mmCIF file of C-alpha atoms in Angstrom:
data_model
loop_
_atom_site.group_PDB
_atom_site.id
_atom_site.type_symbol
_atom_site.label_atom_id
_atom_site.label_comp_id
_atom_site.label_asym_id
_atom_site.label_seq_id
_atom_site.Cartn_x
_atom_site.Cartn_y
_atom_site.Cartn_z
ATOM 1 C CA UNK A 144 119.805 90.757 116.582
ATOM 2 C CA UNK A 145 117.510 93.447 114.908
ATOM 3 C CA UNK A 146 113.978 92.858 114.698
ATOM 4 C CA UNK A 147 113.271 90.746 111.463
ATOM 5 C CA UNK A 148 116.964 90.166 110.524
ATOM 6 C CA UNK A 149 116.641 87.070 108.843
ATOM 7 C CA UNK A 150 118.170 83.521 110.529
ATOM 8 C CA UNK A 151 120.876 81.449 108.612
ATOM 9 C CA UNK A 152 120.955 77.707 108.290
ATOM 10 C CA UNK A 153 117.714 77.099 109.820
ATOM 11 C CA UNK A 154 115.751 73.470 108.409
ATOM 12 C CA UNK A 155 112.052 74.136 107.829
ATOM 13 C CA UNK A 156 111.001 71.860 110.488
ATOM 14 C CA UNK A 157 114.216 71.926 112.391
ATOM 15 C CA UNK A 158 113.375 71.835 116.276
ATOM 16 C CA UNK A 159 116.006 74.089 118.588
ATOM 17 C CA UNK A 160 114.018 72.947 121.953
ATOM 18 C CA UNK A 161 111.339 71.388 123.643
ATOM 19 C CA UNK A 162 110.083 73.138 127.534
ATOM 20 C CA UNK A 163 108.140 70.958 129.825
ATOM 21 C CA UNK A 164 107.128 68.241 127.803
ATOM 22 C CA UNK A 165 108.758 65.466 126.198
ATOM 23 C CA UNK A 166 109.108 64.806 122.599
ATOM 24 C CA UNK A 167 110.335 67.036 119.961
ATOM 25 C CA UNK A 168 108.732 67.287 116.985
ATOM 26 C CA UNK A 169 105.867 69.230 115.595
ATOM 27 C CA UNK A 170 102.502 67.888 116.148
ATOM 28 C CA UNK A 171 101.150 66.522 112.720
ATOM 29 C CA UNK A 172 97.776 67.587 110.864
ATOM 30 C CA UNK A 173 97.480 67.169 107.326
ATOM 31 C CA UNK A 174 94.008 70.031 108.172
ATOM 32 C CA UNK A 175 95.440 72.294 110.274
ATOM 33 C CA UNK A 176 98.374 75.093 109.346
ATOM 34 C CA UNK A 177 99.146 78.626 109.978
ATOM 35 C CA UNK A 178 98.573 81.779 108.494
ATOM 36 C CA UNK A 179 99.660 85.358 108.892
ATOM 37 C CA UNK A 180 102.170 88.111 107.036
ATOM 38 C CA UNK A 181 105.820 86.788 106.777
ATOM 39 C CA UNK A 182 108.900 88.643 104.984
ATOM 40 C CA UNK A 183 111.535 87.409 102.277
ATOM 41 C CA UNK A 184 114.716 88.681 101.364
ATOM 42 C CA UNK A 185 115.350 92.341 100.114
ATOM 43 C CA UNK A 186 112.123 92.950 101.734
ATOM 44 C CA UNK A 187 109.853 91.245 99.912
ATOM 45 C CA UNK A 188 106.996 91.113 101.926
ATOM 46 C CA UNK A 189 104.208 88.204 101.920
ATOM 47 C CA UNK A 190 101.112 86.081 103.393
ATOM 48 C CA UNK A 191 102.144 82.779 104.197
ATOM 49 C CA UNK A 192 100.823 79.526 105.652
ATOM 50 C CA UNK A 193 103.033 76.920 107.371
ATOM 51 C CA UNK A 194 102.116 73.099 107.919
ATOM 52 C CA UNK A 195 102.279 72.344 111.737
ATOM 53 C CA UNK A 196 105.426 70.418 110.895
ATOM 54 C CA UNK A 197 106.836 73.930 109.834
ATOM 55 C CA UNK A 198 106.951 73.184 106.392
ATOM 56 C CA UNK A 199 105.426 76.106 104.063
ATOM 57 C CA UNK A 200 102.179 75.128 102.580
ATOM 58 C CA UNK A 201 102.423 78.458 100.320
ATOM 59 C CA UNK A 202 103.439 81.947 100.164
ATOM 60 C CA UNK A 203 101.395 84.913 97.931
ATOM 61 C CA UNK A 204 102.807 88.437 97.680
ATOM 62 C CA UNK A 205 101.899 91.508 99.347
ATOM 63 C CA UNK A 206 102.399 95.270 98.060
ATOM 64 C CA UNK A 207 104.024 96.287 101.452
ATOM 65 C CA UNK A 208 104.492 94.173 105.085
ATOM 66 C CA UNK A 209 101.391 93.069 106.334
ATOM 67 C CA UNK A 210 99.315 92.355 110.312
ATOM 68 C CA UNK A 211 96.363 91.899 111.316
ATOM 69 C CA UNK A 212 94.376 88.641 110.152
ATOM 70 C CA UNK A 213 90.761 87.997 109.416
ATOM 71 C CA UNK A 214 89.453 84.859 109.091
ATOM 72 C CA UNK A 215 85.687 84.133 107.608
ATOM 73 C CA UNK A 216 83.532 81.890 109.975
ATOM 74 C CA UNK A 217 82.395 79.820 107.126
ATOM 75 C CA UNK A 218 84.113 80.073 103.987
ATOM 76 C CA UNK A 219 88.244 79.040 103.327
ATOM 77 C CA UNK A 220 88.279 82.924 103.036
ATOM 78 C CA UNK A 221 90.936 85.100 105.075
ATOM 79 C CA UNK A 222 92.032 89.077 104.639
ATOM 80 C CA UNK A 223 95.554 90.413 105.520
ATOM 81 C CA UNK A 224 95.507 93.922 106.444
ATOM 82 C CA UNK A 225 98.475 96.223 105.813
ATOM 83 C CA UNK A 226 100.712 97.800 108.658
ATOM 84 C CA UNK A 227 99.802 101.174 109.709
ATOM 85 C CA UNK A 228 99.316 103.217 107.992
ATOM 86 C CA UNK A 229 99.036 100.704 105.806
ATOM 87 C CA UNK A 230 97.505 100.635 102.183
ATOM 88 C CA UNK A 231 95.433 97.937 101.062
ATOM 89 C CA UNK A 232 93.078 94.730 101.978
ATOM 90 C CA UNK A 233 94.887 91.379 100.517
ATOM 91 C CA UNK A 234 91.487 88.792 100.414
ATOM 92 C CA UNK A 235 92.761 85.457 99.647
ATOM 93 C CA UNK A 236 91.386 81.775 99.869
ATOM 94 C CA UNK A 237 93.388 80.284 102.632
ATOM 95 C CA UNK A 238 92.537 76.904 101.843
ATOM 96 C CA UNK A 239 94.241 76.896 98.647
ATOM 97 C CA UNK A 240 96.227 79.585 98.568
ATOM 98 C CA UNK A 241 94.757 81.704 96.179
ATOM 99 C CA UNK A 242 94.763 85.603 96.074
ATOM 100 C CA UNK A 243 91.944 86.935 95.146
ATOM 101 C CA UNK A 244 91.311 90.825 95.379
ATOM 102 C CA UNK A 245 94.093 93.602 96.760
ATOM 103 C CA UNK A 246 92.142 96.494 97.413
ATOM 104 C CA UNK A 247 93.548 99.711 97.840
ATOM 105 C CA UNK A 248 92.460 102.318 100.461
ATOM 106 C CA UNK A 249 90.502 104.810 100.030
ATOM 107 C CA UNK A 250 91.466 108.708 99.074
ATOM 108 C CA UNK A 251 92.826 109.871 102.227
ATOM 109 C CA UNK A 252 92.474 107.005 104.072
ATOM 110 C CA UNK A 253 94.834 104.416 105.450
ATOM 111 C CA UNK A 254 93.919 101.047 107.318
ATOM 112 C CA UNK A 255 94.984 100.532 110.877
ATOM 113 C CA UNK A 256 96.268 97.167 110.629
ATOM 114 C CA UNK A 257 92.884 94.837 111.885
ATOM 115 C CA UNK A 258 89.870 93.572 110.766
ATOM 116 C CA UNK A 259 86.742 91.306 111.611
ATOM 117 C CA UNK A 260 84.189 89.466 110.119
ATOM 118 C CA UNK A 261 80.443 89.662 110.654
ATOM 119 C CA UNK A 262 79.732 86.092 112.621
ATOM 120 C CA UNK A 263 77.436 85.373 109.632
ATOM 121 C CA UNK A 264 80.373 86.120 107.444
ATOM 122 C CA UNK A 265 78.696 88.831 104.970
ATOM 123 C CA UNK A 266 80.406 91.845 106.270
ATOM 124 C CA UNK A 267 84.211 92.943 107.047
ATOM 125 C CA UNK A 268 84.601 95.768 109.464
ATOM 126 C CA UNK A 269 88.160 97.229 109.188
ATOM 127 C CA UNK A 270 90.116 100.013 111.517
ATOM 128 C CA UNK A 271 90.586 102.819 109.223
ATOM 129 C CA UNK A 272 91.690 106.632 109.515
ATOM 130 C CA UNK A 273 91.546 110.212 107.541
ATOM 131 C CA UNK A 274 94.818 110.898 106.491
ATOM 132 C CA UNK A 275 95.412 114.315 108.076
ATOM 133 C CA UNK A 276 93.853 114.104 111.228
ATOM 134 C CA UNK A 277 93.899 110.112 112.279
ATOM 135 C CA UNK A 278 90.260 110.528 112.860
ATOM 136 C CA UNK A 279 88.930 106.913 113.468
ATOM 137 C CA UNK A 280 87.131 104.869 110.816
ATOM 138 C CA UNK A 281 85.671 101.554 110.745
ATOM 139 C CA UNK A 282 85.356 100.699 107.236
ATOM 140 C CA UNK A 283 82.459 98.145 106.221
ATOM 141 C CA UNK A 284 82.731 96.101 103.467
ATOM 142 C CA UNK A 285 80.049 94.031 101.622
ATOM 143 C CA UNK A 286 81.478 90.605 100.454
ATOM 144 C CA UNK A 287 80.176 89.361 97.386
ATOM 145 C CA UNK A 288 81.429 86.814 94.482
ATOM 146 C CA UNK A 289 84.960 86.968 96.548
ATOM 147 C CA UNK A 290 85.221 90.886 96.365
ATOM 148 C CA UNK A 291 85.156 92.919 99.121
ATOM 149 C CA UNK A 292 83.142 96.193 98.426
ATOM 150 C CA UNK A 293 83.313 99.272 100.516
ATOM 151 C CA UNK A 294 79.191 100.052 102.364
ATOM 152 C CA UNK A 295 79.507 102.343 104.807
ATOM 153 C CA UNK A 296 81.918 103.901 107.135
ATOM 154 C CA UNK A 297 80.950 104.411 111.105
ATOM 155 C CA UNK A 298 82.550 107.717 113.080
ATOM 156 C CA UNK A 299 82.552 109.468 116.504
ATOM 157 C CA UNK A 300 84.784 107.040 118.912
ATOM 158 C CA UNK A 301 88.150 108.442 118.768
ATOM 159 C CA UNK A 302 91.261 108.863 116.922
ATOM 160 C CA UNK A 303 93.789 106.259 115.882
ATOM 161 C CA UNK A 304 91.867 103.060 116.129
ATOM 162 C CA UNK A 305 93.858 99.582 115.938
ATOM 163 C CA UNK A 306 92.529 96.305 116.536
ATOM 164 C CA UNK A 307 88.772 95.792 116.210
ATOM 165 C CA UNK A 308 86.887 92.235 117.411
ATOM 166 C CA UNK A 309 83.908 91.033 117.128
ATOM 167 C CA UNK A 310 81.834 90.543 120.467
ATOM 168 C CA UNK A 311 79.474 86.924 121.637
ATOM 169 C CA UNK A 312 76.062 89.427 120.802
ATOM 170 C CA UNK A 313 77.080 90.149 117.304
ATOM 171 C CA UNK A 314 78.361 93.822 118.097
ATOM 172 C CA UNK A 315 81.784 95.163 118.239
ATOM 173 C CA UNK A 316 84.905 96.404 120.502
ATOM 174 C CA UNK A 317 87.657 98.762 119.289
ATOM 175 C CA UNK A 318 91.058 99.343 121.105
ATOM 176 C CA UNK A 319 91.332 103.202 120.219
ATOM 177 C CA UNK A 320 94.955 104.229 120.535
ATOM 178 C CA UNK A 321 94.487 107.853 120.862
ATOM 179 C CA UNK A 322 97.373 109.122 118.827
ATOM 180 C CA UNK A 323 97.523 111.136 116.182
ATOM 181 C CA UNK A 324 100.405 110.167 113.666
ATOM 182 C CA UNK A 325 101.902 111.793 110.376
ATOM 183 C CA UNK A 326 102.880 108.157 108.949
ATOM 184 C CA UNK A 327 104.278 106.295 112.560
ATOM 185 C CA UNK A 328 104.976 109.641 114.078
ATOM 186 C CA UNK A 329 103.263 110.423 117.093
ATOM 187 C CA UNK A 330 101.845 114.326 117.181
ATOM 188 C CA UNK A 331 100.022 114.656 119.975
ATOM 189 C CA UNK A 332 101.386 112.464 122.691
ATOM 190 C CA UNK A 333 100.352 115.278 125.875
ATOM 191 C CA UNK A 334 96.754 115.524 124.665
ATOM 192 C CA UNK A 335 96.035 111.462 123.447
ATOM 193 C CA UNK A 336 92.882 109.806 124.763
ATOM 194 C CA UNK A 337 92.667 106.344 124.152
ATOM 195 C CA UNK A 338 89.597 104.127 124.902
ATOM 196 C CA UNK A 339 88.318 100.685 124.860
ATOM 197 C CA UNK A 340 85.051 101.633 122.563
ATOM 198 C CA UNK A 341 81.741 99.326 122.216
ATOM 199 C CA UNK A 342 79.753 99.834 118.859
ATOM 200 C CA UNK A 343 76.718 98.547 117.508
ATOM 201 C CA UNK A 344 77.535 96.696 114.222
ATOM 202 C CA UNK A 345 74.338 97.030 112.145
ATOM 203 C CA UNK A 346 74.723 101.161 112.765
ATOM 204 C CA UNK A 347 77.975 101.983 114.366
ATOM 205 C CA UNK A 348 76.212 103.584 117.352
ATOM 206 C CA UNK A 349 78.940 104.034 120.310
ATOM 207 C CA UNK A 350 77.614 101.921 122.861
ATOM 208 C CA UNK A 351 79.624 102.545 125.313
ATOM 209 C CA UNK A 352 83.446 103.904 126.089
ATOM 210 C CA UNK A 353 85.823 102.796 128.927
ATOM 211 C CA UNK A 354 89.200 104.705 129.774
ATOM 212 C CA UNK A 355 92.602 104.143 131.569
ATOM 213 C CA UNK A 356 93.730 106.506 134.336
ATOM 214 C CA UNK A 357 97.058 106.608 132.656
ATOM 215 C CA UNK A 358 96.420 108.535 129.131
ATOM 216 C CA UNK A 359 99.372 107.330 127.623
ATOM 217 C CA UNK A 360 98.705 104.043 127.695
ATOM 218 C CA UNK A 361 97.276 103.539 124.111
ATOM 219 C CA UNK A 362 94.670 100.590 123.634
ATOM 220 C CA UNK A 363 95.536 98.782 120.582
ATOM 221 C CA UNK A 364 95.632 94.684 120.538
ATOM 222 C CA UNK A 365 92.351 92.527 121.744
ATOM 223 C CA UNK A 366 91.281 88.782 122.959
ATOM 224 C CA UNK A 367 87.524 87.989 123.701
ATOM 225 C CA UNK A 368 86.753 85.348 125.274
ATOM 226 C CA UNK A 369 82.884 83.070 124.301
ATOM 227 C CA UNK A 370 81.369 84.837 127.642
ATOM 228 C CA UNK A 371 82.245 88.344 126.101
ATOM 229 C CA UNK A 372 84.984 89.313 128.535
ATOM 230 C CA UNK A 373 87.899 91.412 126.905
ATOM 231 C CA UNK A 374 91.544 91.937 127.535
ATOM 232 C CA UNK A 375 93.560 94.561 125.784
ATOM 233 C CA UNK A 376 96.959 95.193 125.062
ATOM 234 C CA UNK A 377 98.480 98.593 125.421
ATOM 235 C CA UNK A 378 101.517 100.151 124.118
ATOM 236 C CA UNK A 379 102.960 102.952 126.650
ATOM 237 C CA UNK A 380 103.748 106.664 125.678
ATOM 238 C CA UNK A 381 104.827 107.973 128.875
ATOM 239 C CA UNK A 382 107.982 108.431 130.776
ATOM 240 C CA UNK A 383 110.725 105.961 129.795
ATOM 241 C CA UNK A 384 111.371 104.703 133.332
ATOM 242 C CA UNK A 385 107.690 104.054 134.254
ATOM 243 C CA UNK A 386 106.569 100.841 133.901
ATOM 244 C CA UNK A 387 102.711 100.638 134.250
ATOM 245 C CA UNK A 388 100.868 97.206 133.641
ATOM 246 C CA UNK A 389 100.000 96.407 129.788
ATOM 247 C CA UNK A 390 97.097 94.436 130.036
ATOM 248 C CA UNK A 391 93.891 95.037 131.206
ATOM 249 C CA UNK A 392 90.631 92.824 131.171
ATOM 250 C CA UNK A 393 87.019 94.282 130.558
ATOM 251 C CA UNK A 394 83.264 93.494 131.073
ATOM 252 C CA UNK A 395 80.770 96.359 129.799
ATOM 253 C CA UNK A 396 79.701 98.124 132.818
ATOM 254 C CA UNK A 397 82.540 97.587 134.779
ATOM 255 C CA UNK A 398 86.191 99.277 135.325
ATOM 256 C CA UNK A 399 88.838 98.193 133.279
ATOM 257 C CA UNK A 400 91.073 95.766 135.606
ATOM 258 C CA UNK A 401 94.809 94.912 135.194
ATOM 259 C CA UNK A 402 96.593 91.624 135.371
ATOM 260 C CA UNK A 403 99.155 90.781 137.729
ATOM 261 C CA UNK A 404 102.347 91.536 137.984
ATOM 262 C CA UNK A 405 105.323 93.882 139.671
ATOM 263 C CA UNK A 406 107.289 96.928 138.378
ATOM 264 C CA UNK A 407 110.198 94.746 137.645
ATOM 265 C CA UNK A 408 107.444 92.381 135.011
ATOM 266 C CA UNK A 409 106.098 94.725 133.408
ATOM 267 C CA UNK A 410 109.749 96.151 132.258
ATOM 268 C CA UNK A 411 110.441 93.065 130.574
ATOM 269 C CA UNK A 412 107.987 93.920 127.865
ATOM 270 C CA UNK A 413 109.080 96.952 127.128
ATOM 271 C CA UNK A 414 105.928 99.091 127.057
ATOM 272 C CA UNK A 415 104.854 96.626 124.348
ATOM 273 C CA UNK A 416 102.080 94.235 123.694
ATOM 274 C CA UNK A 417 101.955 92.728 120.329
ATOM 275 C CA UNK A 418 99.091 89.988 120.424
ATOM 276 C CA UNK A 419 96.570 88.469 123.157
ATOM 277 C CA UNK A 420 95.745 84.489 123.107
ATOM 278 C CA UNK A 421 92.773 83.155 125.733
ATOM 279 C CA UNK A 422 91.590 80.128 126.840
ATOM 280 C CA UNK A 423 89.436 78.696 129.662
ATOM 281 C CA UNK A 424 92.377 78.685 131.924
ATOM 282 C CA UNK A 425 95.299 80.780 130.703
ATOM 283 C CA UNK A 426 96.209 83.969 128.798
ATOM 284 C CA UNK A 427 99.090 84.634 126.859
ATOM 285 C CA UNK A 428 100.434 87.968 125.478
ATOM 286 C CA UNK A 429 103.693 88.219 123.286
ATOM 287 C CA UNK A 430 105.825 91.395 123.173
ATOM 288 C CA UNK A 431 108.350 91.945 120.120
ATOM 289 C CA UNK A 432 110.727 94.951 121.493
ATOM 290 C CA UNK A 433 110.796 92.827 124.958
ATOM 291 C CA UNK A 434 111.526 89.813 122.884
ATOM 292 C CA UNK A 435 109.274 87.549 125.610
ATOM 293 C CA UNK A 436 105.761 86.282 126.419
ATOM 294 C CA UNK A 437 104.283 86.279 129.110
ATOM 295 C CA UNK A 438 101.503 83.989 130.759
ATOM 296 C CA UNK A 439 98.740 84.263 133.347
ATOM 297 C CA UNK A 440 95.827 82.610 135.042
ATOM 298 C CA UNK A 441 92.294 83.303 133.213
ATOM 299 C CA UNK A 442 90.267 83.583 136.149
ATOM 300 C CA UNK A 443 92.784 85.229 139.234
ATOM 301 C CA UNK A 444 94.735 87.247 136.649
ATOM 302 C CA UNK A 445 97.793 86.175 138.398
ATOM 303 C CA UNK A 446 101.179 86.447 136.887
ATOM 304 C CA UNK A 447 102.505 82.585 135.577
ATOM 305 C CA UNK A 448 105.509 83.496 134.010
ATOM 306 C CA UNK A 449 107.473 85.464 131.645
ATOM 307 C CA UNK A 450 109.656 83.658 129.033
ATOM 308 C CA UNK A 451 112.111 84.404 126.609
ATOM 309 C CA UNK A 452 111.062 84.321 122.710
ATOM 310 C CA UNK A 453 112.918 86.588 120.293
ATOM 311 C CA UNK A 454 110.646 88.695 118.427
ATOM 312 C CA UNK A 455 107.865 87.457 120.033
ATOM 313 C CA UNK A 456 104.607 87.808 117.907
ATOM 314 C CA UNK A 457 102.091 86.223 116.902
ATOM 315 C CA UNK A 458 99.052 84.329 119.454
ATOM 316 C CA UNK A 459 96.550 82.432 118.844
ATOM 317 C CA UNK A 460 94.448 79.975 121.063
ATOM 318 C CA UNK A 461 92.438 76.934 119.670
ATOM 319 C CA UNK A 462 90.316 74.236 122.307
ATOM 320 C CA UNK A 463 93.482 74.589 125.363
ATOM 321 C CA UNK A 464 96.206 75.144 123.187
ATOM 322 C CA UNK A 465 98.172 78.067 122.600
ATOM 323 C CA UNK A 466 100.308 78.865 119.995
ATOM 324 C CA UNK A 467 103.041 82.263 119.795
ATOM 325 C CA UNK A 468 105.009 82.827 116.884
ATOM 326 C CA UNK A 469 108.438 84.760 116.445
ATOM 327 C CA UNK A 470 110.105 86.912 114.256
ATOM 328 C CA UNK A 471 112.643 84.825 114.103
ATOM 329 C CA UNK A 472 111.184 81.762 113.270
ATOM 330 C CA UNK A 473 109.920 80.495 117.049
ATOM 331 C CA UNK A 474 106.729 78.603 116.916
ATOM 332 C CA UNK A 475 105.386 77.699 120.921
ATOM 333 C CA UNK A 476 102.949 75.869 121.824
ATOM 334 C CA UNK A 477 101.636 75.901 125.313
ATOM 335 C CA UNK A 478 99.185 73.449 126.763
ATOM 336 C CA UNK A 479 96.249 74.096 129.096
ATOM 337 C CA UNK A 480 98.639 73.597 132.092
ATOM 338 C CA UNK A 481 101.228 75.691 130.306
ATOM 339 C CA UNK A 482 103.844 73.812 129.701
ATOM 340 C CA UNK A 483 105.586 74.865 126.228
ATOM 341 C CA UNK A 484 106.693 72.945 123.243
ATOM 342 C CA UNK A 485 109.163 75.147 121.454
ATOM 343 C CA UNK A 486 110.531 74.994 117.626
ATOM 344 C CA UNK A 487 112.652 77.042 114.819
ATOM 345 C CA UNK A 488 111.705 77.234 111.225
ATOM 346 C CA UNK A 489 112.807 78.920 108.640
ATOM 347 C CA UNK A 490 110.244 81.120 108.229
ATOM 348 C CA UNK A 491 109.474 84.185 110.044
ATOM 349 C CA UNK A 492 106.322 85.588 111.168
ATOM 350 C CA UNK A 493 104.898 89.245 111.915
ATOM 351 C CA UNK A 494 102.732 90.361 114.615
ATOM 352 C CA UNK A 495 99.988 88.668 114.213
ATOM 353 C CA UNK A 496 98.485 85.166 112.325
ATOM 354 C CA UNK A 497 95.922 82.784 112.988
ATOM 355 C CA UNK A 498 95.573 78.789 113.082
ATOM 356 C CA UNK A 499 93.117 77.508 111.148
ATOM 357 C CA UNK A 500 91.752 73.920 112.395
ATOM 358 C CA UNK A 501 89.836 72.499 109.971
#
């Protein structure tokens, strides 16, 4: 089935199987739902939140197929960013379902897909490039009487930035993919140099800067964890055959350090993360051309599992739960021992979303 191809038949809150634990039905919460970038027929592209019974709460449109998700600390206020290179912001009220600004990017700029909030909610720091070089932006935004307004721009950590996050101290981390693109084209895959890049968020000052071996393994997709530890998600550019590990974990000062697994693992993903989920004991990461997930320990790093999930996607973690999301309509949730409740809806998600537990 091609990535996206829409399913046939499928009830809203139908269940196709439950793994590991009984029951099989959606857990209930008339506070809690789902929200992320979804897409309709004849590519009509949207934001949408689901129920956790799978039902759709509400669907607003987007100009083009959306990401990344931002969601404010303190206000029922949430951003979907556009697809590299994507181009606009889509602010909406999440609680209600309520657009509220699309801003376009700026002249010769694109966004990169990702965004953050300040943790005191008055600033949005976006990944953004220069159109004819890629050269790596993070776009500040003020936010004021629900408008976001560009302030300032920070420079000088790379090219090709994706997903940005914000760190325990306030400041930031970047996964810098090191490519250069003309629209999803790679240019300059002999001479890329991606990074894992720290930066103060009050000035953009690089703090710090740590590199793979491996230069074609471009940094793109982030987890941190509330001790400030950070695992990245890399998409490889290299040979075809090799099959390097995709996942790497990070404290400032120290070398970045892969997770576990063999050869044969890391081919079922396909050179391809998509998202990271943590908790206190486990780590998930979902990979959409591998169509599978896979799952580790938090502490050894040690390999769990891999399963199958078509067009895996989306991961989130809230408290010891885990929840993935599929192009196809799979919502998973996995529980602190990892054992996996699996469903099918109707409605499919892209890369990313985020649960929101109010």
């Amino acid at each position: 089935m091609q990535r996206r191809q829409f399913l046939k038949g499928l009830s809203a809150a139908g269940v196709l199987c439950s793994l590991g634990l009984a029951g099989c039905a959606l857990p209930r919460s008339p506070q809690s739902y789902l929200i992320g970038g979804g897409r309709r027929a004849q590519d009509r592209y949207v934001v949408q939140a689901l129920n956790l019974d799978g039902s759709l709460r509400y669907e607003l449109p987007l100009p083009d197929r959306g990401h990344g998700m931002a969601v404010h600390p303190h206000m029922p206020l949430a951003v979907c960013h556009a697809r590299r290179p994507g181009g606009f912001l889509s602010l909406f009220d999440h609680a209600e379902g309520r657009l509220l600004q699309v801003r376009k990017a700026d002249p010769r700029r694109h966004y990169y897909g990702h965004g953050v909030f300040s943790a005191d909610g008055n600033r949005l720091f976006t990944t953004e490039g220069v159109g004819d070089s890629s050269e790596g932006i993070i776009g500040v935004y003020a936010l004021a009487a629900d408008r976001l307004e560009k302030v300032a721009e920070y420079r000088g950590f790379g090219i090709g930035p994706h997903e940005i996050r914000l760190l325990p101290n306030g400041n930031l981390v970047v996964g810098v993919g090191g490519v250069h693109t003309q629209g999803r084209e790679p240019l300059n895959l002999n001479t890329m140099a991606p990074s894992l890049s720290y930066l103060d968020a009050t000035t953009g000052a690089l703090l710090e800067q740590a590199t793979l071996a491996d230069k074609h393994l471009s940094i793109r997709h982030l987890a941190v964890t509330h001790d400030g530890e950070v695992f990245t998600g890399q998409q490889y550019r290299g040979e075809p055959d090799d099959y390097p590990p995709l996942i790497v974990r990070h404290r400032p000062g120290q070398p970045l350090q892969p997770l576990g697994g063999t050869t044969l693992d890391w081919a079922r993903f396909n050179h391809y993360i998509a998202s990271i989920a943590v908790t206190d004991t486990l780590i998930a990461a979902t990979s959409p051309p591998g169509n599978c997930y896979g799952l580790w320990h938090r502490h050894s790093g040690e390999l769990i599992r891999i399963a199958p999930l078509p067009d895996a996607s989306g991961a989130s973690a809230k408290g010891e739960n885990i929840w993935l999301g599929s192009g196809q309509g799979g919502i998973s949730r996995l529980d602190n021992g990892g054992r996996e409740q699996r469903f099918y809806s109707a409605y499919q998600w892209d890369n990313h979303w985020a649960l929101i537990d109010a």
